[in-house]
mmCIF file of C-alpha atoms in Angstrom:
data_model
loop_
_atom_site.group_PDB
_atom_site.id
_atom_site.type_symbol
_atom_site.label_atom_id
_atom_site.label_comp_id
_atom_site.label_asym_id
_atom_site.label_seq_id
_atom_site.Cartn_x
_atom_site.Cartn_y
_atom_site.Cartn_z
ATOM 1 C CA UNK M 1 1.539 1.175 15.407
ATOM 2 C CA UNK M 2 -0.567 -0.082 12.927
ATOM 3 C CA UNK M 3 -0.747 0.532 8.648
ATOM 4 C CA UNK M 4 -3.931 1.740 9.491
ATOM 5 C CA UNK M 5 -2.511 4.640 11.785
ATOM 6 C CA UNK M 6 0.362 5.042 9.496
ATOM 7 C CA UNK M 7 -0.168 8.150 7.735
ATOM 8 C CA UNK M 8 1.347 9.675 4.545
ATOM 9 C CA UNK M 9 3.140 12.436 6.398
ATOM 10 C CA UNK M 10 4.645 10.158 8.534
ATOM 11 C CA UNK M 11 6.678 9.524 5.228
ATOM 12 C CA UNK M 12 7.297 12.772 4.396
ATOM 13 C CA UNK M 13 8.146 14.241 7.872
ATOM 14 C CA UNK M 14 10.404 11.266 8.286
ATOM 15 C CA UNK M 15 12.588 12.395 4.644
ATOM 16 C CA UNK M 16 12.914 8.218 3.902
ATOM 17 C CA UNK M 17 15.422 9.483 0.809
ATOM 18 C CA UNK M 18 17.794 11.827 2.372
ATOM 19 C CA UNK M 19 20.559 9.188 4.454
ATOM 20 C CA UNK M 20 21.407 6.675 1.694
ATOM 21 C CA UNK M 21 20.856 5.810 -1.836
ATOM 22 C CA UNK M 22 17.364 4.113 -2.407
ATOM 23 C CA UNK M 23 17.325 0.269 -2.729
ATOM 24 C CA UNK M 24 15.411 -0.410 -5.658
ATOM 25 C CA UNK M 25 15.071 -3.920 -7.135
ATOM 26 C CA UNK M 26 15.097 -5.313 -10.682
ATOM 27 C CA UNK M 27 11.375 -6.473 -11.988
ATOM 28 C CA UNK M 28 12.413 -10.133 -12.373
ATOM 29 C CA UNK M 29 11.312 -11.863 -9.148
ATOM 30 C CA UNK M 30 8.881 -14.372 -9.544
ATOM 31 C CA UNK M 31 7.583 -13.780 -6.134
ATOM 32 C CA UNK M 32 6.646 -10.471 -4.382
ATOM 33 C CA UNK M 33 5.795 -11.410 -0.941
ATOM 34 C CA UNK M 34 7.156 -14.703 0.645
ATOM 35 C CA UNK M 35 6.154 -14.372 4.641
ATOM 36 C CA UNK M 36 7.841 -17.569 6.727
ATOM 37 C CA UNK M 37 6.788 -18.155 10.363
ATOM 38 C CA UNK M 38 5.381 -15.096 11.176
ATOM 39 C CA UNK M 39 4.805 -14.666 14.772
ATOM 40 C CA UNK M 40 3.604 -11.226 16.854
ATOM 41 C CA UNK M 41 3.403 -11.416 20.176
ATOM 42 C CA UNK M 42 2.508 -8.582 22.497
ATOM 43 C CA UNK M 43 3.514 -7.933 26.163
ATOM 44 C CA UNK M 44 0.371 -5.864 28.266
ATOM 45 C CA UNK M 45 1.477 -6.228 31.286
ATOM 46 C CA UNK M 46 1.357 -9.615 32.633
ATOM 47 C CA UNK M 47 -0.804 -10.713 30.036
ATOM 48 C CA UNK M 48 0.438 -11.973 26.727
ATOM 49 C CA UNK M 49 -1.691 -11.678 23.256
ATOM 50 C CA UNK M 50 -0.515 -13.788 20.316
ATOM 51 C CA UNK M 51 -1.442 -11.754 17.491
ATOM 52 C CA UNK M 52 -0.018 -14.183 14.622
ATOM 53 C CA UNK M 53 0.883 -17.480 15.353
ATOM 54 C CA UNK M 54 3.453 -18.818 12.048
ATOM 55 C CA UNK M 55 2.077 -17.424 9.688
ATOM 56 C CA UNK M 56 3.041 -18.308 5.952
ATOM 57 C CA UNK M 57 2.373 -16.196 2.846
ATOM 58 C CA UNK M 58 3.600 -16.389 -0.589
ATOM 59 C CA UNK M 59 2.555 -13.731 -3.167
ATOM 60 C CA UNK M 60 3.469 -14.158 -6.661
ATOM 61 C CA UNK M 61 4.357 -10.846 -9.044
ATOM 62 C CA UNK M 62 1.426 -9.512 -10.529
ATOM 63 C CA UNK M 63 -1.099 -11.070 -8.638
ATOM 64 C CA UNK M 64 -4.296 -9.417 -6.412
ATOM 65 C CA UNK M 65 -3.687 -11.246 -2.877
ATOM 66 C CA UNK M 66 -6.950 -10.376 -0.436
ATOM 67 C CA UNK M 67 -6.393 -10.721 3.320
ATOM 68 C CA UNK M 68 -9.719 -11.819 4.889
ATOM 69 C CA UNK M 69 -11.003 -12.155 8.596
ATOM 70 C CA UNK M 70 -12.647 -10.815 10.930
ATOM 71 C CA UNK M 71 -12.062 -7.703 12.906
ATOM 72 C CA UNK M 72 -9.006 -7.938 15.650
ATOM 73 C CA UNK M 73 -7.859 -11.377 13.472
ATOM 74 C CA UNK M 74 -4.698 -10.087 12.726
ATOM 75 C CA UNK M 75 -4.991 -8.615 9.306
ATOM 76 C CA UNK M 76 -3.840 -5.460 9.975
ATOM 77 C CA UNK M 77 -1.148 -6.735 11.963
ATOM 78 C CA UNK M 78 0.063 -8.800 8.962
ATOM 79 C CA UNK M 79 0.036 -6.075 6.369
ATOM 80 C CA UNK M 80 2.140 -3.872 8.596
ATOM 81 C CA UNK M 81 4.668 -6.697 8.950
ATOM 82 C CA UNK M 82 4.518 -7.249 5.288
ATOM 83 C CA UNK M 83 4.909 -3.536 4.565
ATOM 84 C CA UNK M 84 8.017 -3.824 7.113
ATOM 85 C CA UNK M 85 6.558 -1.019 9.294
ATOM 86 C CA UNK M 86 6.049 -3.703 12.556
ATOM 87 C CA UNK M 87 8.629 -5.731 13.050
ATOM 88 C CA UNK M 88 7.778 -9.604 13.873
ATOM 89 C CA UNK M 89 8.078 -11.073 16.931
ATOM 90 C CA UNK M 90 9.469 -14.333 14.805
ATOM 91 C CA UNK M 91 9.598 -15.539 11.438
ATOM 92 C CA UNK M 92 11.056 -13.530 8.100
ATOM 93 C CA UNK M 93 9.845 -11.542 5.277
ATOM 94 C CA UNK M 94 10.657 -11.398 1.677
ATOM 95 C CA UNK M 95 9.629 -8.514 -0.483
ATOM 96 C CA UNK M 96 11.037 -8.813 -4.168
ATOM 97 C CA UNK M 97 13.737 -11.357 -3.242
ATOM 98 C CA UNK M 98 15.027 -8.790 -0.191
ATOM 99 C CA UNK M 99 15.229 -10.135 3.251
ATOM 100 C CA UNK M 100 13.546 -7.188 4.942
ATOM 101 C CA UNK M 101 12.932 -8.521 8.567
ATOM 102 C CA UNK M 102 17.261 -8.285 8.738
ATOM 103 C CA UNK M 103 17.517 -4.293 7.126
ATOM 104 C CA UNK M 104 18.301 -1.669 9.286
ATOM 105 C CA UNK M 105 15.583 1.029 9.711
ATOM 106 C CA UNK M 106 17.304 3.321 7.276
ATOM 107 C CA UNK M 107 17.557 0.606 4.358
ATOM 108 C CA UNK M 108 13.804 -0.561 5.749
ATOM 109 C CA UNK M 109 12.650 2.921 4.864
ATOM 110 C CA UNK M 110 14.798 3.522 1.687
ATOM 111 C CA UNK M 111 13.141 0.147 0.471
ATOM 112 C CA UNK M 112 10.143 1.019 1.139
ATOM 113 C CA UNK M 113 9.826 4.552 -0.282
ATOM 114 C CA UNK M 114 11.671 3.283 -3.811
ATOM 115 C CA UNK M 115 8.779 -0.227 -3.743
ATOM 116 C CA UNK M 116 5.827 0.280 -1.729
ATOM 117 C CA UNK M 117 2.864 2.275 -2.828
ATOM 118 C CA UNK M 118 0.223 2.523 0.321
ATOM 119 C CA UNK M 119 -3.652 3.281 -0.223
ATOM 120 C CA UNK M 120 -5.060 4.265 3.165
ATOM 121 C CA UNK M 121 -8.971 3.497 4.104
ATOM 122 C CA UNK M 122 -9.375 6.971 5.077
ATOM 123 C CA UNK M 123 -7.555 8.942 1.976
ATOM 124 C CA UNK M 124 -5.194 10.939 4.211
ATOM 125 C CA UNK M 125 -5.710 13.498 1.412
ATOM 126 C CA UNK M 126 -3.951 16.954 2.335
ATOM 127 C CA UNK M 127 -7.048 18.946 2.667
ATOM 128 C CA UNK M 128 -5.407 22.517 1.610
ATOM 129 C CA UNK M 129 -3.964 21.120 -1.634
ATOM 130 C CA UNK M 130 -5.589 20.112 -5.063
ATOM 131 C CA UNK M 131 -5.766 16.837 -6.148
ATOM 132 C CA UNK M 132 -2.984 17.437 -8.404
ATOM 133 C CA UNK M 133 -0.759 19.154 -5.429
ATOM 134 C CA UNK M 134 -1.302 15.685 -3.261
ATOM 135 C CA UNK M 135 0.487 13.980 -5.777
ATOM 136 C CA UNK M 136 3.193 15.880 -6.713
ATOM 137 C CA UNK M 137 3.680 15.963 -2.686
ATOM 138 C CA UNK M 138 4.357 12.002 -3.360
ATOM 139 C CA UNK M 139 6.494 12.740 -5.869
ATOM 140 C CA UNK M 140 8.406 15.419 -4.578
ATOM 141 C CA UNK M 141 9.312 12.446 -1.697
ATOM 142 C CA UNK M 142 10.484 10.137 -3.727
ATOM 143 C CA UNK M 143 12.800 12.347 -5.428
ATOM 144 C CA UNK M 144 11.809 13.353 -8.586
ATOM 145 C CA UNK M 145 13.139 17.313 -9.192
ATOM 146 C CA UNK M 146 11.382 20.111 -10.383
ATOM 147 C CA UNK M 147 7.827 21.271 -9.769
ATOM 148 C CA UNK M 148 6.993 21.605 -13.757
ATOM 149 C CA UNK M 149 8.161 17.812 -13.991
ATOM 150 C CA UNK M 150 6.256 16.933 -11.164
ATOM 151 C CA UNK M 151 3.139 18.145 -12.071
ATOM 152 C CA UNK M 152 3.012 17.184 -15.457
ATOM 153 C CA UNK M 153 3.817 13.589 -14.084
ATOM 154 C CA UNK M 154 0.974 13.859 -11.339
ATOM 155 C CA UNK M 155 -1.228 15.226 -14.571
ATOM 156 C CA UNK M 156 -0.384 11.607 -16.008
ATOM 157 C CA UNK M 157 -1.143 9.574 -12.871
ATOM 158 C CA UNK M 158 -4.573 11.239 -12.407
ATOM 159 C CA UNK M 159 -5.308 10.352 -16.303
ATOM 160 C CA UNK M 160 -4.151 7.028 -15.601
ATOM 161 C CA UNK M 161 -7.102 6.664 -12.208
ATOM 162 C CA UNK M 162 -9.536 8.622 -14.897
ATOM 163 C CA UNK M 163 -9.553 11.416 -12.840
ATOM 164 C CA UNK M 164 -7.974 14.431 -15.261
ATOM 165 C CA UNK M 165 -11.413 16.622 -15.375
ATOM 166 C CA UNK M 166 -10.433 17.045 -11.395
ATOM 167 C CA UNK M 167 -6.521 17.972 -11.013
ATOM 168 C CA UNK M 168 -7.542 21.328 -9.838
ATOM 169 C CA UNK M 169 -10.105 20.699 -7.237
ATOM 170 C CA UNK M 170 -9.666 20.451 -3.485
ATOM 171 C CA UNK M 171 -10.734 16.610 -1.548
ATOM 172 C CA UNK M 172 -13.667 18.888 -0.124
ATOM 173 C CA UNK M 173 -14.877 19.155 -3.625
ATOM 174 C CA UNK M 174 -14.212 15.386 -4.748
ATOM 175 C CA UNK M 175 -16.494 12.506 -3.881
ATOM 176 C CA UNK M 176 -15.471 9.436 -1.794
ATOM 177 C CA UNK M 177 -14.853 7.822 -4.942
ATOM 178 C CA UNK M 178 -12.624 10.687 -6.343
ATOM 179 C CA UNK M 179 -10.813 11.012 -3.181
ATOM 180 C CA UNK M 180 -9.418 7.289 -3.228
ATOM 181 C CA UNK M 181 -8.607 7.587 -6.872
ATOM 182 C CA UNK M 182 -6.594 10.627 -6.171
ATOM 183 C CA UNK M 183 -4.870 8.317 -3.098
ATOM 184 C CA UNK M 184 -4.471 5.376 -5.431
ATOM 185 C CA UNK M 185 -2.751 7.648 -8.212
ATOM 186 C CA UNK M 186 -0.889 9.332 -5.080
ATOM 187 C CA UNK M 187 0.584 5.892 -4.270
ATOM 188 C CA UNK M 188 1.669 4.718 -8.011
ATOM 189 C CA UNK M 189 4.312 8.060 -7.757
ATOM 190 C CA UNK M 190 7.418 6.529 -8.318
ATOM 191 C CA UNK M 191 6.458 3.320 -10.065
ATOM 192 C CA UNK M 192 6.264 1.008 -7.012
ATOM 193 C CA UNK M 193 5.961 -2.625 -7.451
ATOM 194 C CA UNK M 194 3.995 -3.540 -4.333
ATOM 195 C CA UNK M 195 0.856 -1.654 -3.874
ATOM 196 C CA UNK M 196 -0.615 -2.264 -0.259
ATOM 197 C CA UNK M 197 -4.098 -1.137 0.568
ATOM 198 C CA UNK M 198 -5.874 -1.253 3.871
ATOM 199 C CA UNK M 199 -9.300 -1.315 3.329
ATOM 200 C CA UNK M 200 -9.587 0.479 0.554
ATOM 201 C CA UNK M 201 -13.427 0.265 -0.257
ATOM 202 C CA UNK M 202 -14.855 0.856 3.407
ATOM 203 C CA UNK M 203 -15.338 4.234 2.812
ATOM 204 C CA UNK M 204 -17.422 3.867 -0.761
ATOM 205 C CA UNK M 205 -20.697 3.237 -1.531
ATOM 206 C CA UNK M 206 -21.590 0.250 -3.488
ATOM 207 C CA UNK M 207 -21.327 2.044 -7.208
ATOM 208 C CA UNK M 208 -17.526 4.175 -6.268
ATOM 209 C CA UNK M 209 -15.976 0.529 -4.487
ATOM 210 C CA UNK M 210 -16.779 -1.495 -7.781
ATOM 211 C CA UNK M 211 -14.810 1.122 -9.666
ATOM 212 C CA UNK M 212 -12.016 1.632 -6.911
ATOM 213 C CA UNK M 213 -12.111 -2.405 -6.937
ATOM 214 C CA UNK M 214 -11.900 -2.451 -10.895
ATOM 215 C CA UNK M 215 -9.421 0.108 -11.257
ATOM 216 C CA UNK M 216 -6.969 -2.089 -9.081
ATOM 217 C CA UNK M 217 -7.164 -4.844 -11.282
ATOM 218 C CA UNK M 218 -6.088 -3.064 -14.107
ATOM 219 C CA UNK M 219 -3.071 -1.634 -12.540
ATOM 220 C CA UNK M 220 -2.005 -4.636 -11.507
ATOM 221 C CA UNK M 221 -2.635 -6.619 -14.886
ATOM 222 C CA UNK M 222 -1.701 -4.121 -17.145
ATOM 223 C CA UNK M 223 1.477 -3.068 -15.501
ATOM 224 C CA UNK M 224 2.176 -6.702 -13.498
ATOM 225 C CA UNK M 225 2.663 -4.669 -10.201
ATOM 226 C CA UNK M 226 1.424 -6.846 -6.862
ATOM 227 C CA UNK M 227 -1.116 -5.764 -4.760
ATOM 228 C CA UNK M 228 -2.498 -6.826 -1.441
ATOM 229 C CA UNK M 229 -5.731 -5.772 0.241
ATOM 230 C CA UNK M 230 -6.918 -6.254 3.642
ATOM 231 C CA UNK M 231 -10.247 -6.164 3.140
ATOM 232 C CA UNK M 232 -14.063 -7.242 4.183
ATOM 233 C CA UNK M 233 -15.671 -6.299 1.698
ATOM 234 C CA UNK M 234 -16.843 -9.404 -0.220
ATOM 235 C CA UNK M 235 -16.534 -7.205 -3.790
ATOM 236 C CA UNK M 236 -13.191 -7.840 -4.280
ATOM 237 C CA UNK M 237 -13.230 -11.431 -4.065
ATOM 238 C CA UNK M 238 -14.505 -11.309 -8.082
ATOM 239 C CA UNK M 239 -11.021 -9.827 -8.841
ATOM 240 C CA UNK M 240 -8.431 -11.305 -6.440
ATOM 241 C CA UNK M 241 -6.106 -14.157 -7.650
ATOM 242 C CA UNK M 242 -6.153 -15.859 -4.405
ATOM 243 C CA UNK M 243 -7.906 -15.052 -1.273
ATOM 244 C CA UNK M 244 -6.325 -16.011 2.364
ATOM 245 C CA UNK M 245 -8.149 -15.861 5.515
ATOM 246 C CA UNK M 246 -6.954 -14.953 9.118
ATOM 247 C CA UNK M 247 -9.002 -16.320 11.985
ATOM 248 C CA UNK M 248 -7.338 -16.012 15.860
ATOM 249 C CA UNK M 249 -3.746 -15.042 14.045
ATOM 250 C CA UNK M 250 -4.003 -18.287 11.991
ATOM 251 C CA UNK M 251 -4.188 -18.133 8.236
ATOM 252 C CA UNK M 252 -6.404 -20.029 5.981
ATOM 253 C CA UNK M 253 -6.176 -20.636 2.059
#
């Protein structure tokens, strides 16, 4: 499975919270992402396809990391490793100084639930609930009690993506634009450090991906949370702190 085929209800259905307190980690590591000999190999029969072939990746806190390549390079392979939803074949994974590639699955998805915000290329909006609704949904998963709490926090998240004049509407009634604003305020519920996005501007047209792209920034300047985009959309490259490349499972830069 891939983070592209990952869907928000996979989180919720799955009730990451319920097990075992959530591992949450102290905002003090210099470095979010630290990726050592990363290796994916998969098995089709009697073929064999090396995906990503040591791999090495260090992101620092607060910085915009793009992942670059071309399609079936690997990048989407990488970010679900990073996001600890794939499992290596080698190698190990840091994400704010935990070794995630040696957690059990239910620590894997505590840890991720308590410091990973995801922004999907395709919104994964619920289509039968307001904007507001589809965050407090987030919310509600992450623990947070109370539905006059919740909304009043997903009030302040939409503010936050300059998106308050819409709480009330459904995604049918919000543009491409809107609808990725409403995902990106969906996945700061719960104050993640780590935002992944997969592609997050595919879906835009030119005018709504420069503000999705310039919106990022901000929340990752102004509130020195990490966040790394697979991406080919050339855009971003104005607002990314470094920019890697993957090409045949090797990465460049």
């Amino acid at each position: 499975m891939t983070a592209s085929q990952v869907k928000f209800t996979d989180f919720i259905n799955a009730r990451e919270r319920a097990a075992s307190p959530p591992i949450i980690v102290e905002r003090f590591q210099e470095q979010a992402v630290v990726a050592k000999g990363v290796e994916m190999v998969y098995h089709t029969g009697s073929h064999v396809y090396q995906v990503l072939n040591g791999v090495d990746l260090t992101i620092e806190r607060g910085d915009i990391q793009l992942l670059m390549g071309p399609s079936g390079s690997g990048k989407t392979t990488l970010l679900s490793i990073l996001a600890g939803i794939l499992t290596p074949t080698a190698g190990s994974v840091q994400l704010l100084g935990q070794e995630i590639t040696q957690m059990s699955r239910s620590d894997l998805a505590h840890f991720r639930l308590q410091n990973i915000g995801f922004i999907f290329q395709g919104f994964n909006l619920f289509p039968a609930l307001t904007a507001s609704e589809n965050v407090e949904v987030a919310l509600k998963v992450k623990g947070v009690r109370g539905s006059a709490k919740r909304r009043q926090m997903a009030q302040a998240l939409l503010e936050q993506v300059k998106l308050c004049d819409r709480t009330n509407h459904l995604p049918r009634d919000l543009s491409g634009g809107q609808k990725q604003r409403v995902a990106i305020a969906r996945a700061l519920a719960g104050d993640p450090q780590i935002i992944m996005a997969d592609e997050p501007t595919a879906a835009l047209d030119s005018h709504s991906g420069h503000d999705v792209i310039e919106l990022l920034r901000q929340l990752a300047k102004e509130s020195d949370r990490t966040v790394l985009i697979v991406t080919h959309d050339a855009r971003l490259m104005d607002v990314a702190d470094r920019i890697a490349s993957l090409e045949d499972g090797v990465l460049q830069g």
